[in-house]
Each structure stands twice: as C-alpha cells, then as structure tokens.
CSV table of C-alpha atoms in Angstrom, one decimal:
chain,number,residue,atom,x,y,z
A,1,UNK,CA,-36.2,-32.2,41.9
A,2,UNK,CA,-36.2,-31.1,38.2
A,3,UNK,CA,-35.5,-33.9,35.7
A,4,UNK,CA,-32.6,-33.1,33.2
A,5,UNK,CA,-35.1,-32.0,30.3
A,6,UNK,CA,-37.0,-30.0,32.4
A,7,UNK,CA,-33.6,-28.5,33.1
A,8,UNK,CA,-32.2,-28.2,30.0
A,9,UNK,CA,-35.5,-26.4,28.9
A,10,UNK,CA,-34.9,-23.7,31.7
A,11,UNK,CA,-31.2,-23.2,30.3
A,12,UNK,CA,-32.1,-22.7,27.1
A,13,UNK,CA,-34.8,-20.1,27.8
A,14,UNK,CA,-31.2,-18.7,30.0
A,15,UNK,CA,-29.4,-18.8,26.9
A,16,UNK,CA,-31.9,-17.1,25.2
A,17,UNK,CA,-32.2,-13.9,27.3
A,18,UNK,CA,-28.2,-14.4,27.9
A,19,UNK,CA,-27.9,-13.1,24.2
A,20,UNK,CA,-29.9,-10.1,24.9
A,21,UNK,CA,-28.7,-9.2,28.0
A,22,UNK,CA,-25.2,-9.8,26.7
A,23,UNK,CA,-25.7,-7.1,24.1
A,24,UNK,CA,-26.0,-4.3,26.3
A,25,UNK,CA,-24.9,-5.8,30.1
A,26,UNK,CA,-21.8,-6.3,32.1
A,27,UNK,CA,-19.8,-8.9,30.7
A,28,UNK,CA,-17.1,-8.5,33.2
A,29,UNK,CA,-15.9,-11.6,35.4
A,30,UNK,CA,-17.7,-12.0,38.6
A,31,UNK,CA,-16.1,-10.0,41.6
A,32,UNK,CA,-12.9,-11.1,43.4
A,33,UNK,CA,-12.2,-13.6,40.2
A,34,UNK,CA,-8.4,-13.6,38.7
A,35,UNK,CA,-8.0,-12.8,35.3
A,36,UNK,CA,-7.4,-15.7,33.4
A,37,UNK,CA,-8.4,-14.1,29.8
A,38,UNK,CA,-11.5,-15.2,29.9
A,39,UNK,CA,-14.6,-13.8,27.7
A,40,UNK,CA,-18.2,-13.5,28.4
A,41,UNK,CA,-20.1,-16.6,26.6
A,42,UNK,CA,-23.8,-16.0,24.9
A,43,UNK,CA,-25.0,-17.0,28.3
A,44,UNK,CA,-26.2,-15.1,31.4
A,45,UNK,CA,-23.6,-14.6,34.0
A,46,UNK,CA,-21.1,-16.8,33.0
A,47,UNK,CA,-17.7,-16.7,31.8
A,48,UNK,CA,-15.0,-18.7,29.9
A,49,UNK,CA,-12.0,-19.0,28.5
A,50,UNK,CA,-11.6,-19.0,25.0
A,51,UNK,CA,-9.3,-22.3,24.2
A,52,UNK,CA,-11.3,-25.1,23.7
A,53,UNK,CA,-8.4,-27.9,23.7
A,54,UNK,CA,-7.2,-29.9,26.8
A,55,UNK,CA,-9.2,-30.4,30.1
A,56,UNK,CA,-12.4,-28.6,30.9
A,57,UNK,CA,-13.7,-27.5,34.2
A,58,UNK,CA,-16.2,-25.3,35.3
A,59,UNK,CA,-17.3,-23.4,38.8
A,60,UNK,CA,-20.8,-23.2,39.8
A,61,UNK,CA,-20.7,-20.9,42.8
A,62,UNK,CA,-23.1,-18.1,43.9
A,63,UNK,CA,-21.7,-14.5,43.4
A,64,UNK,CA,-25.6,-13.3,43.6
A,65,UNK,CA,-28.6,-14.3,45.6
A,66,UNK,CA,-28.9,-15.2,49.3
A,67,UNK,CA,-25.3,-16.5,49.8
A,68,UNK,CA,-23.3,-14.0,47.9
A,69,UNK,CA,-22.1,-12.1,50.6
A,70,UNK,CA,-20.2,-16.0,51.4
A,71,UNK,CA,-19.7,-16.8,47.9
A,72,UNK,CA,-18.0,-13.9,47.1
A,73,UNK,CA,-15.1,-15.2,49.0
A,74,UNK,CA,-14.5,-18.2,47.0
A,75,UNK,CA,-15.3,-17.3,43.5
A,76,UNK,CA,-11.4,-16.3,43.6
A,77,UNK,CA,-10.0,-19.4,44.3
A,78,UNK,CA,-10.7,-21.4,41.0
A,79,UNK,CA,-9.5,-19.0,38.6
A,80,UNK,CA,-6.3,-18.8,40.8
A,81,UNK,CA,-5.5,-22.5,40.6
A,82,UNK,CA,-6.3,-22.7,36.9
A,83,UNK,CA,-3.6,-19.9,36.6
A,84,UNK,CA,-1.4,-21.7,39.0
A,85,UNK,CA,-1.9,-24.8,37.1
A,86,UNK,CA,-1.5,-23.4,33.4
A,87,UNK,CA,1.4,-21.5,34.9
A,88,UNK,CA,3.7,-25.0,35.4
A,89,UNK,CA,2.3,-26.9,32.7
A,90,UNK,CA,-1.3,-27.3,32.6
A,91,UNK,CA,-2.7,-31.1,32.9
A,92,UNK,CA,-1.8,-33.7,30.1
A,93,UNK,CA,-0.1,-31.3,27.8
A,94,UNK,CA,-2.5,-28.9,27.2
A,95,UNK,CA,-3.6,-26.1,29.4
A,96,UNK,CA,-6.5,-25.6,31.7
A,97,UNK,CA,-9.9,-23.9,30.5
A,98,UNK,CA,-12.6,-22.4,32.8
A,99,UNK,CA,-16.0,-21.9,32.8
A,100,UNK,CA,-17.6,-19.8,35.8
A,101,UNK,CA,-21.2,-19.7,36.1
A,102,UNK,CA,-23.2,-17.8,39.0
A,103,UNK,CA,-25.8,-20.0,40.8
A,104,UNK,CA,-27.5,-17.3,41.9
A,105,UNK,CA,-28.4,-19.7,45.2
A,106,UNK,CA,-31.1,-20.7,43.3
A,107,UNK,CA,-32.1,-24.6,42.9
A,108,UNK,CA,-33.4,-23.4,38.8
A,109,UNK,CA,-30.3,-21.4,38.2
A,110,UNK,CA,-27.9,-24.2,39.1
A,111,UNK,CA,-29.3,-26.9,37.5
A,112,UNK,CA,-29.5,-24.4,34.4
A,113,UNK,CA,-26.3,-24.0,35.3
A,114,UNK,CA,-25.2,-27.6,35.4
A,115,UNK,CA,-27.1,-28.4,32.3
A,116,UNK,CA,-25.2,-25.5,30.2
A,117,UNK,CA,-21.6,-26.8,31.5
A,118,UNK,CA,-22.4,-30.4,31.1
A,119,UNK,CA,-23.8,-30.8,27.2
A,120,UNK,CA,-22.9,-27.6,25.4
A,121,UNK,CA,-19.4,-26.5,27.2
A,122,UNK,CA,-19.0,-30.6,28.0
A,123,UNK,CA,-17.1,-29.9,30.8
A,124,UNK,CA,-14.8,-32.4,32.9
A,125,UNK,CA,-15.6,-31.6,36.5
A,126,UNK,CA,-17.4,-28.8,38.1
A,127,UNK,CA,-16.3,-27.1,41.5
A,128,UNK,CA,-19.9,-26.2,42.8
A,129,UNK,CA,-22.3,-25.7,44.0
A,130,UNK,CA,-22.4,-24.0,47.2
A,131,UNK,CA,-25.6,-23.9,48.9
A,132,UNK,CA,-26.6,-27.9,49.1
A,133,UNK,CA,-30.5,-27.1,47.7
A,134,UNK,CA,-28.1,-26.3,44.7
A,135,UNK,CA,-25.9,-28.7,44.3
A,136,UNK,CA,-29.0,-31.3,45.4
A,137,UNK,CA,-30.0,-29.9,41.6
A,138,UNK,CA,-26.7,-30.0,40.1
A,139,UNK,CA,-25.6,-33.2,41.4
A,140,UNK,CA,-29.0,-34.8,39.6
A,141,UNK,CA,-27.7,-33.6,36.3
A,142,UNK,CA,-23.9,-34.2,36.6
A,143,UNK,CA,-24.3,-38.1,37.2
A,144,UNK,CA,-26.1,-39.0,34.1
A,145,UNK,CA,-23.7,-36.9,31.5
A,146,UNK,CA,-20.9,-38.1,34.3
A,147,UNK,CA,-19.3,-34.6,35.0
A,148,UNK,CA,-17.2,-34.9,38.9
A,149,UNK,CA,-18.9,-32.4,40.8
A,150,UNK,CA,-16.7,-31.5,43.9
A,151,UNK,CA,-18.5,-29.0,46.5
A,152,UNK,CA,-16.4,-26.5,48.3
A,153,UNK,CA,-19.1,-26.2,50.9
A,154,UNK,CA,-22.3,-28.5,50.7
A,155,UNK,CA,-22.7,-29.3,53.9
A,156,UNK,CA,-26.1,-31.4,53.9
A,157,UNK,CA,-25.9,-34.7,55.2
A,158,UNK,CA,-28.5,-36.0,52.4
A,159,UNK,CA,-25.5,-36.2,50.0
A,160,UNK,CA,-24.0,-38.8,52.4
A,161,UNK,CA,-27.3,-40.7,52.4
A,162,UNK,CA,-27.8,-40.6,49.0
A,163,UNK,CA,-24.0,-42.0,48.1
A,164,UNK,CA,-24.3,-44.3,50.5
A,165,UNK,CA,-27.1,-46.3,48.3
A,166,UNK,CA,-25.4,-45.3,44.9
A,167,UNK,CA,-27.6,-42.5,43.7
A,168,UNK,CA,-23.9,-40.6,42.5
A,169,UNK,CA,-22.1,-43.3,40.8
A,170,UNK,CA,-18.8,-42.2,42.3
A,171,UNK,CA,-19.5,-38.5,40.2
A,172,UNK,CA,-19.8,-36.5,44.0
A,173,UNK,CA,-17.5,-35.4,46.2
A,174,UNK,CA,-16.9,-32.3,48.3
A,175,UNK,CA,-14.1,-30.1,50.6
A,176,UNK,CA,-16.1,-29.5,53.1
A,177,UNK,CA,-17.5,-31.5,55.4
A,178,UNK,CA,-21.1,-32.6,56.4
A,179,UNK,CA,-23.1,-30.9,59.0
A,180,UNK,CA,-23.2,-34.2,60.8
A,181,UNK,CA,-20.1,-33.2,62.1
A,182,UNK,CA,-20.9,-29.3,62.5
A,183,UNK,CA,-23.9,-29.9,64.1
A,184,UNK,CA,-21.6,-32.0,66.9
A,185,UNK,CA,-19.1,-29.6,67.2
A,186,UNK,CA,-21.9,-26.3,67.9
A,187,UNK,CA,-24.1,-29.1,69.9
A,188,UNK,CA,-21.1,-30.0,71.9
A,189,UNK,CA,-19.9,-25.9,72.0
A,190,UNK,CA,-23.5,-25.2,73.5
A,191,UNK,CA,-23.4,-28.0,76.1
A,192,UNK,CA,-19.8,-27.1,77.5
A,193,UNK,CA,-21.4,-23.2,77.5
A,194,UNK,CA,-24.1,-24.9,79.9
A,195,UNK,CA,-27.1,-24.5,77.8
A,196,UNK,CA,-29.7,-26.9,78.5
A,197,UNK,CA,-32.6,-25.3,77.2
A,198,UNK,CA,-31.9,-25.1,73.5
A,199,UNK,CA,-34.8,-23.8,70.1
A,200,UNK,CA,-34.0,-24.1,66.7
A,201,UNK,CA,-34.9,-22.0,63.5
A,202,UNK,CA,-34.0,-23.2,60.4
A,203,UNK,CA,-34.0,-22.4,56.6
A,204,UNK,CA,-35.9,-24.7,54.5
A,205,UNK,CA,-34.0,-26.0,52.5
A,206,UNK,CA,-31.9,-29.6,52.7
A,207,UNK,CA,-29.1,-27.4,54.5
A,208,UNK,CA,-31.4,-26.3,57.6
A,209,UNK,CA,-33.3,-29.5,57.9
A,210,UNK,CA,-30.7,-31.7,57.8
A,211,UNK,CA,-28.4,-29.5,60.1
A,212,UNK,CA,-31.3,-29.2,62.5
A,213,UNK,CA,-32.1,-32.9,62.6
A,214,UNK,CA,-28.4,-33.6,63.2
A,215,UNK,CA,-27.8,-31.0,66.2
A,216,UNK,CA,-31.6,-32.2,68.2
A,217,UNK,CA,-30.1,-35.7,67.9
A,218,UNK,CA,-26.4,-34.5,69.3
A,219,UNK,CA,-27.9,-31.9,71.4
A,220,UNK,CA,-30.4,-34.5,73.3
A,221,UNK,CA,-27.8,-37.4,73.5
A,222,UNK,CA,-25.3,-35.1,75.6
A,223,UNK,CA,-28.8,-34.4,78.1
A,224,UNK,CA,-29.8,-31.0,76.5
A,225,UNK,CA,-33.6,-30.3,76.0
A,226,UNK,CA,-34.7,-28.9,72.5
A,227,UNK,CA,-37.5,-26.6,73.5
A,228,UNK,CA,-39.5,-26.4,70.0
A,229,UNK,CA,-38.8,-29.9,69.2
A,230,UNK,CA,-42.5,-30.8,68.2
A,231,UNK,CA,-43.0,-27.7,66.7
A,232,UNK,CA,-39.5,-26.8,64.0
A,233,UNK,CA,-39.5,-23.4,63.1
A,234,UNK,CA,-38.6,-23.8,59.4
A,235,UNK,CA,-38.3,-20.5,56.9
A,236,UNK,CA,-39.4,-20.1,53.4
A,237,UNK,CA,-36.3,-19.6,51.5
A,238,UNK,CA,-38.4,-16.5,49.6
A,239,UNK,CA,-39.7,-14.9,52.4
A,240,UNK,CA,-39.4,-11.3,53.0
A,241,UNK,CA,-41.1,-11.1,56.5
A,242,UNK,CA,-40.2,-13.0,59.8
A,243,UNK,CA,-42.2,-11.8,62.6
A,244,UNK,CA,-43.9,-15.4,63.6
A,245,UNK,CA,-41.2,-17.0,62.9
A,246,UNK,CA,-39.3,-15.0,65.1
A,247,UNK,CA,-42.0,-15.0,67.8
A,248,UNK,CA,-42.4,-19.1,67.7
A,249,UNK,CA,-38.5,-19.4,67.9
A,250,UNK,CA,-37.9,-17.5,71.1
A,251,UNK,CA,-41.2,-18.6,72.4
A,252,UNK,CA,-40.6,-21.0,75.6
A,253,UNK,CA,-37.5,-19.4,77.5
A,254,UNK,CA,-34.3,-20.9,75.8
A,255,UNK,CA,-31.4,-20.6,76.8
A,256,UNK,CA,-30.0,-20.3,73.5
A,257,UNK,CA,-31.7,-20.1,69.6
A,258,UNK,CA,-29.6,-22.2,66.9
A,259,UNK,CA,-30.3,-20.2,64.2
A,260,UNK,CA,-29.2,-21.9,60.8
A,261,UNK,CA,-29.9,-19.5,58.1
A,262,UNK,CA,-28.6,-17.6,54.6
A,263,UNK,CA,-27.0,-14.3,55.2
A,264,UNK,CA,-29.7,-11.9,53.2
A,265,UNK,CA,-32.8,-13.4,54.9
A,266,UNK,CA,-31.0,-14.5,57.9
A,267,UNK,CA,-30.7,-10.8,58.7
A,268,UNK,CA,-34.2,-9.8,58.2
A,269,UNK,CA,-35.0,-12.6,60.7
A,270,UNK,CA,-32.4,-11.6,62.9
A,271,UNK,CA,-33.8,-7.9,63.3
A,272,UNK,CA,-37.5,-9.0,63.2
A,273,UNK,CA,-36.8,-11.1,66.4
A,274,UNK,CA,-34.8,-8.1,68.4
A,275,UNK,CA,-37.6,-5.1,67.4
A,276,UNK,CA,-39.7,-7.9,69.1
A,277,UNK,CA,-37.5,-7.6,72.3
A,278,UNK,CA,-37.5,-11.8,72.0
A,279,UNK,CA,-33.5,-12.0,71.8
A,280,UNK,CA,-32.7,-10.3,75.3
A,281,UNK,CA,-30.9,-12.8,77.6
A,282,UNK,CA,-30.6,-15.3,75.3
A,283,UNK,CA,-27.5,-16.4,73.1
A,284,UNK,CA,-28.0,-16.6,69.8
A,285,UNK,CA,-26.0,-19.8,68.2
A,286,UNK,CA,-24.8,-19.3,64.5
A,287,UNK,CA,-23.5,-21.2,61.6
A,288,UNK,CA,-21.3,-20.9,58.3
A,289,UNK,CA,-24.8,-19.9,56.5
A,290,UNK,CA,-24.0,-16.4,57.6
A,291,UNK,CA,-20.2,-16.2,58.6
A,292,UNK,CA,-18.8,-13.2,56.1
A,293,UNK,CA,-17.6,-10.0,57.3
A,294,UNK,CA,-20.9,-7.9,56.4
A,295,UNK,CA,-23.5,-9.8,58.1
A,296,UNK,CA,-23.6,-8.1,61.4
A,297,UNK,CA,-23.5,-4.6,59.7
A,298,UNK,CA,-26.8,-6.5,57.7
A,299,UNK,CA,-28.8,-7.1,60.4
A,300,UNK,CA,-27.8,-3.6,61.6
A,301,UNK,CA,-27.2,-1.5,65.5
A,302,UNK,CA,-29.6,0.3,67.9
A,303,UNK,CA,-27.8,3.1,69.0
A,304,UNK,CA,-23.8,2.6,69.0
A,305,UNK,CA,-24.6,-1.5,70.2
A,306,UNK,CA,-24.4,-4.0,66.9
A,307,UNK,CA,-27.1,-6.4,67.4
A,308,UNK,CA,-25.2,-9.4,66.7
A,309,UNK,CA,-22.8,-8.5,69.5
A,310,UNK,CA,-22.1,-11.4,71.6
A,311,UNK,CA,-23.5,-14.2,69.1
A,312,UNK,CA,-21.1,-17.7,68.8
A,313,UNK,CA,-21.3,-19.4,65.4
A,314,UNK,CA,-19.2,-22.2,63.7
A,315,UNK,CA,-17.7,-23.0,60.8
A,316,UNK,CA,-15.9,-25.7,58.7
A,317,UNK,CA,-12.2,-24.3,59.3
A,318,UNK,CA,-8.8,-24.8,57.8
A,319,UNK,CA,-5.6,-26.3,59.1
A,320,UNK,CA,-4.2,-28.0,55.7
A,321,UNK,CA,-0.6,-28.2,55.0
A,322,UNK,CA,-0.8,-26.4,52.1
A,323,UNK,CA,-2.8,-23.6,54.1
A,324,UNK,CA,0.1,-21.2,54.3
A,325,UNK,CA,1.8,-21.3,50.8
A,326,UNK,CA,-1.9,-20.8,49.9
A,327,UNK,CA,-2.7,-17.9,51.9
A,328,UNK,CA,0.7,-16.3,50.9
A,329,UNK,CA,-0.3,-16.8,46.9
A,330,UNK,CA,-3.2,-15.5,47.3
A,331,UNK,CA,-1.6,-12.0,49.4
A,332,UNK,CA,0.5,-12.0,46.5
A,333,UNK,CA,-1.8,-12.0,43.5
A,334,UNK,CA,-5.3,-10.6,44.9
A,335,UNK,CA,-3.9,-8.9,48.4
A,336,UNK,CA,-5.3,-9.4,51.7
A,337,UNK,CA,-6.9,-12.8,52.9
A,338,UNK,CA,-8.9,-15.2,51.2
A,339,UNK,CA,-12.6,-15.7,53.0
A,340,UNK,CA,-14.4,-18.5,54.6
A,341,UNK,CA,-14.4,-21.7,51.8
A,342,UNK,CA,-11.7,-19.8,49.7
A,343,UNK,CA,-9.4,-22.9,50.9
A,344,UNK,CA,-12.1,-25.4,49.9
A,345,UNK,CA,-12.5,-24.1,46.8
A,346,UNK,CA,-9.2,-24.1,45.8
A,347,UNK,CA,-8.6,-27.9,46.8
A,348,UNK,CA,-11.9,-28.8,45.1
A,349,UNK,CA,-10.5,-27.2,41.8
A,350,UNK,CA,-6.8,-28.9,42.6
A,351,UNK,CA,-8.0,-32.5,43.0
A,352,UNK,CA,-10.2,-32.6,39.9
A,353,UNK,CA,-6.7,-31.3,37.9
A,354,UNK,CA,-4.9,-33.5,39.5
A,355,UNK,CA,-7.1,-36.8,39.1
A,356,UNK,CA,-7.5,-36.2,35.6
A,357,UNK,CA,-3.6,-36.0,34.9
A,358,UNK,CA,-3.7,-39.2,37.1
A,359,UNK,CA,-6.1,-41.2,35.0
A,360,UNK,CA,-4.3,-39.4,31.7
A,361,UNK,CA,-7.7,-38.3,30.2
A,362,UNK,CA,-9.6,-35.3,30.2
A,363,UNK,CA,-13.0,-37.0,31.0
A,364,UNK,CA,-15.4,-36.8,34.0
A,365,UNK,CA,-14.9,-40.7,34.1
A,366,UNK,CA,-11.1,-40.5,34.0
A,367,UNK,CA,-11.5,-37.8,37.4
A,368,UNK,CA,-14.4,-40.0,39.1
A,369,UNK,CA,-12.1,-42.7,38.8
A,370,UNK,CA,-8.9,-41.6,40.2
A,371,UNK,CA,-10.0,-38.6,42.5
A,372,UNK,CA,-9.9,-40.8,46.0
A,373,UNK,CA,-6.5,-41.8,44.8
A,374,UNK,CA,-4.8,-38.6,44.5
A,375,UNK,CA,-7.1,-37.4,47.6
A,376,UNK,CA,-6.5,-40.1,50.0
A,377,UNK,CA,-3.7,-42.6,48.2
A,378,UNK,CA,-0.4,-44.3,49.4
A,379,UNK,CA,1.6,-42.4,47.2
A,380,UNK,CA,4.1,-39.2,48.4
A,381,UNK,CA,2.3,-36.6,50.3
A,382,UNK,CA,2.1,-33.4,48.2
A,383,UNK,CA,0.7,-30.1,49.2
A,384,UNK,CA,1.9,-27.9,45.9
A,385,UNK,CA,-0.3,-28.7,43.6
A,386,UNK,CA,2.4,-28.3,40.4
A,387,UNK,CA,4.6,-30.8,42.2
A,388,UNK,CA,1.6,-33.2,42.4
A,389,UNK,CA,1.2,-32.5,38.5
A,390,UNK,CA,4.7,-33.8,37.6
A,391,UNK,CA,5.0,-36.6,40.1
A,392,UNK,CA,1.5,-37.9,38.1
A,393,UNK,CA,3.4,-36.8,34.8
A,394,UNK,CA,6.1,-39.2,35.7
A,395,UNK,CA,3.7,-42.1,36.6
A,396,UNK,CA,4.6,-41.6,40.4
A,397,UNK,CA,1.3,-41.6,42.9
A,398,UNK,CA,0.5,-38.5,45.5
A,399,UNK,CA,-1.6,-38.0,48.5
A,400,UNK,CA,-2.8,-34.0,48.1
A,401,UNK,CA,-2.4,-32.4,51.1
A,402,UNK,CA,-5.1,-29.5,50.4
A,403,UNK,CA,-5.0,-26.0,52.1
A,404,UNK,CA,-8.2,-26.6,53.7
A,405,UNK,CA,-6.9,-30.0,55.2
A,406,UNK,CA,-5.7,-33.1,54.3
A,407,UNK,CA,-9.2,-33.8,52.1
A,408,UNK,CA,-9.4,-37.5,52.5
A,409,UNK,CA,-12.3,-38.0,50.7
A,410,UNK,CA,-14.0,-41.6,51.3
A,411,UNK,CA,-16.5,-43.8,49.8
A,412,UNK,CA,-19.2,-41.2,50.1
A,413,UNK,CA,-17.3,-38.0,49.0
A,414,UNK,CA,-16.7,-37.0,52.6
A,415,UNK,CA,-13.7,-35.6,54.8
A,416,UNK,CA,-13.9,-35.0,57.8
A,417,UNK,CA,-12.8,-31.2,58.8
A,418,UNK,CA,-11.6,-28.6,61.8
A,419,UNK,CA,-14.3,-25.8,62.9
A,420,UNK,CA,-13.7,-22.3,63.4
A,421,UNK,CA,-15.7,-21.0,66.5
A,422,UNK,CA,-16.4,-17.2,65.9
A,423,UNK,CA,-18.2,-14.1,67.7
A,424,UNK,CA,-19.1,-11.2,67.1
A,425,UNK,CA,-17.5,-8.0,68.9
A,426,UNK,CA,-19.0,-4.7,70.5
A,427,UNK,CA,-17.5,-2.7,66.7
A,428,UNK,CA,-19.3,-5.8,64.7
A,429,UNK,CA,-16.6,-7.4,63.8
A,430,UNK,CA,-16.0,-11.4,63.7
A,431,UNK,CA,-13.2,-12.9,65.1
A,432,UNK,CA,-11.8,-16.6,65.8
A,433,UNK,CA,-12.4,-18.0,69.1
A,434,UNK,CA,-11.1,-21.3,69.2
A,435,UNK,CA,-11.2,-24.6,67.3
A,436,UNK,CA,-12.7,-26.9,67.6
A,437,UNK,CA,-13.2,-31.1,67.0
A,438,UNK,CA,-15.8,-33.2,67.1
A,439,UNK,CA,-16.0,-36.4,69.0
C-alpha cells in the first residue's frame, strides 16, 4: 500500500497532465451524472461544482477501467441526492458542493484520487470507492486527513478486519455489505442446487481473495468439497490472456466453477475457458464483479447461443424503504431504472449529508462522529432524506431508512444486506431469480 506522500506525488504528476489534457479534452461530467452545474477542475477526469461555501463531498467511483461497465450505474446517484438535497435546503444553511473523480479501478488512480479530494478540495466525506483494492488505497489516505469515506460497494471482508483493531478511527463505513455474507448466500445457493464438487477462480485482488477464502470456508462447513483448494486459481488484475487459468480452473470435474471476477477481464477469461470446451456440463457460479447488463454480450455467442446462458450469480440487493420513492425520482429525472449499487450509492451520499447536519459542522470529524446515529439511532425512522434534514435542523434525532435497506451500520462500518440471485437467459439477458438471505 502507497504511503500518503508517495500518493500525493502521483496526484500531482495527475494534476500536472490534468492541465494539458484539460486544454484540449472532454471536460464533460462522467456518463449517466445529473447536472448539477458543475465545471471541469485543472485535474484529470474530475469534476466540481463551483461554490466553495458549506459542506464538501466528493465521489470516487470508477466510470473507466475494469468495473466501468458496473460503475456506470452508480455514478448517477450522487449528483442526484446533492440536487435533491440543495433542492430543500442544503445542510447547515448552505448548499451542497460536489466533487466527482473517476477511479479508473485502479489502486494509483484512487489514492491520487483520495489525495486530491482530501488536501486541495478538503473535502468532508467521500462516497467511494468501488472496487475494495481501491478503496484499500483510499481508505489509507482518508483516515489521517479524517475525510468519512462511505463505500457503495466494497465488499472485502479485510475492511472488517482492519476496523475491528482500529486501523480507521471510525473514518470507514460502507452500503454494501461484506462478502462474508455473499460468499454464504452463493455457498449456500450452490449447496441447495446439489453441487458438491465445487473450483474456484478468483481475481487478485483483496475482493477475490477474500471472497474466495470466505465461500471454501462456507462451502466446506455445509459438506461441499472445493476441488482446487490446494492449488487457488488467482488472476492478474492486468492480464490480457487466460488460457491456464482457464485450463487449471476446470481441471478436476466440478460440478460448478465460482468465478469471482471484474467485468472487462472477467470476459476474456470467460471465452478463453469455452474455446477450450472446459465449461460444458458445468455451471458456472457468478458474482456482483460482473453483474451489468453488457457482460454477456462481452464475453460474446457461438452461433445464435450466448455463452453465459444458464450461468447463476449474486448480488448485494435492495429492499429499503426508501427503495420505491427512489426508483420513482430517479424515472423522473434520468428515465428508466437505476443499476446494480445505484441504491447504495445514493444512501452512502444521504447519510454523510445527513450526519454532518446532525453534528452541525461541515467536517469529516463532525460526520465520523454522528454517522452511526443517524444510520442506526433511536430517533424517528426517516426514509426521505429532506425530512431527515429538518427533523436534524430542529434538533430532533432520525434513523435513515436508505433505499438500499435500512443501512444499520455497526461498529465496523458494516450492514448486513438482501442478495439478488440472477441468470442469464437464451437472448443474454439477466434477470432476478429469487432473493435470498444468509443464515
């Protein structure tokens, strides 16, 4: 992990090309963003608005690299609760501003990222990152200059170990919840499908190895064999070729493959293993690394057949009481559906307003400090977020009731979420299955 000067050394070199590249590039607001006035800033892909009075927060969310095609889908939702937000009010008087930066899912780019936000737009609170090798690099540079980082979709269950002996300071939190419990749910999923035989494949990266560690654990304990378990099939994040990997993964006559992967190399795996012929007869078990609408048409058809037909995945769902008013908003100012973490997103952004109108400040402290207490208080349940505002105005206490659930985050910047289970149909398509819970 980079320390914070190696960072800021990498973000100033970003800065540096951001004023070339600003000179003749795109400046526009990454796709599927509102418009909330906002102005490209000196600095590579990132955006801002231009008031530099009341609170601050940023986003840090991939809208290139090998998660856009799932990033995409969020990088809406901030940008609509800052309107939302500004719309009744703003927090402590003043209005919300916002700074986006993309990621890139890249470890470099987000703690170059991180680094900008933090010391030279000194923001509050960050929604980000998305990938967990991201946010391990964000997180690392948002404690020390105490900026709340609040991930829509982190999943890595080193973030729980690492709160857990104080490594945050109370400056982490995140929507969605840890693949501890995913890797139950799809471990469960597989058992009740009556796979015994079971290989894994994972990226490597602190989201595949700690997903596959937590499913071989989950996946034994309920009398299921793992077949590759003394020898993990673990991808370079960079790679451009998969044809041993694909090979040692099928090797050994699963049952099934749990395959926990990005969606731009995740395909090129995908596709190496069936030109191999590996994949016949055996069901290929997927995870929220790759759920978005383009990823079977990615790793492409033979003939009229999508190769992906057939394959189960899961994914951190959402059943919040706020789900509805927030699906309807968002019909209503972007049209159609929001995608896969737009939910999370949007309750990440919402609780880091809310718990700075809570503690009355527009700090990173004041949000650290109160953000359990509008998340998971004894006050009146809320699930519009302006109502939460003037019940904090008034002194009153809430308990957010987020759109993604009821985001009760604990000690360790957990909650504990619903799971999607999705397949893929004969015209490529993903659909909903069932939900379900883990026990």
């Amino acid at each position: 992990m980079r320390k914070i000067s190696a960072a800021l050394t990498f973000s100033i070199a970003t800065l540096a090309i951001g004023f070339l590249v600003g000179a003749c590039g795109d400046n526009s607001t990454p796709n599927g963003t509102a418009n909330t006035g906002s102005t490209a800033t000196p600095a590579a892909n990132s955006t801002t608005t231009s008031s530099d009075k009341g609170l601050k927060i940023g986003s840090l969310l991939p809208s290139t690299g090998d998660l856009a095609s799932v990033g995409q889908q969020m990088l809406g939702s901030v940008p609509l609760l800052v309107d939302t937000v500004n719309a009744c009010g703003g927090v402590n008087g003043e209005p919300v501003n916002l700074v986006q930066v993309d990621d890139q899912t890249d470890p470099r780019a987000g703690a170059a990222g991180m680094t900008k936000l933090a010391t030279l737009d000194k923001v509050a609170g960050v929604v980000g990152s998305f990938a967990s090798s991201v946010s391990s690099a964000a997180v690392s540079i948002a404690t020390p200059n105490k900026v709340m980082l609040v991930s829509p979709g982190s999943t890595s269950p080193v973030f729980t170990e690492k709160a857990q002996k104080g490594d945050y300071k109370g400056f982490w939190a995140r929507t969605a919840p840890p693949d501890t419990y995913q890797a139950l749910a799809l471990a469960q999923l597989a058992r009740k499908k009556g796979f015994k035989r079971v290989s894994t494949v994972v990226i490597n990266n602190d989201y595949g190895v700690g997903f596959e560690k937590a499913f071989v654990q989950t996946f034994e304990k309920l009398g299921g064999t793992i077949v590759n378990k003394d020898k993990p099939v673990r991808y370079d994040p960079k790679a451009q070729t998969f044809d041993t990997e694909a090979a040692a993964a099928f090797a050994g006559k699963p049952d099934a493959v749990l395959a926990v992967l990005y969606a731009e190399t995740g395909s090129l795996f995908l596709k190496a293993a069936y030109q191999q012929g590996v994949t016949k007869g055996v069901q290929i078990l997927l995870t929220d690394g790759v759920k978005s609408p383009t990823f079977p048409e990615q790793v492409g058809k033979d003939a009229d057949k999508f190769i992906l037909t057939g394959a189960i995945g899961t994914v951190p769902g959402s059943n919040g009481k706020a789900l509805e008013a927030f699906n309807k908003l968002w019909k209503d100012k972007k049209g159609g559906a929001p995608g896969e973490y737009a939910p999370q997103a949007w309750d990440a952004a919402a609780l880091l307003t809310l718990a700075a109108q809570a503690a009355k400040e527009n700090t990173g402290v004041g949000i650290a400090n109160k953000i359990r207490e509008v998340a998971d208080g004894p006050g009146t349940e809320v699930t519009d977020v302006c109502e939460g505002l003037k019940l904090l105005k008034d002194g009153k206490k809430i308990n957010y009731q987020g759109a993604s659930g009821n985001v009760d985050i604990d000690a360790n910047g957990d909650v504990v979420g619903v799971y999607d289970v999705w397949t893929v149909g004969d015209d490529g398509k993903i659909k909903v299955i069932d939900k379900v819970t883990p026990k």
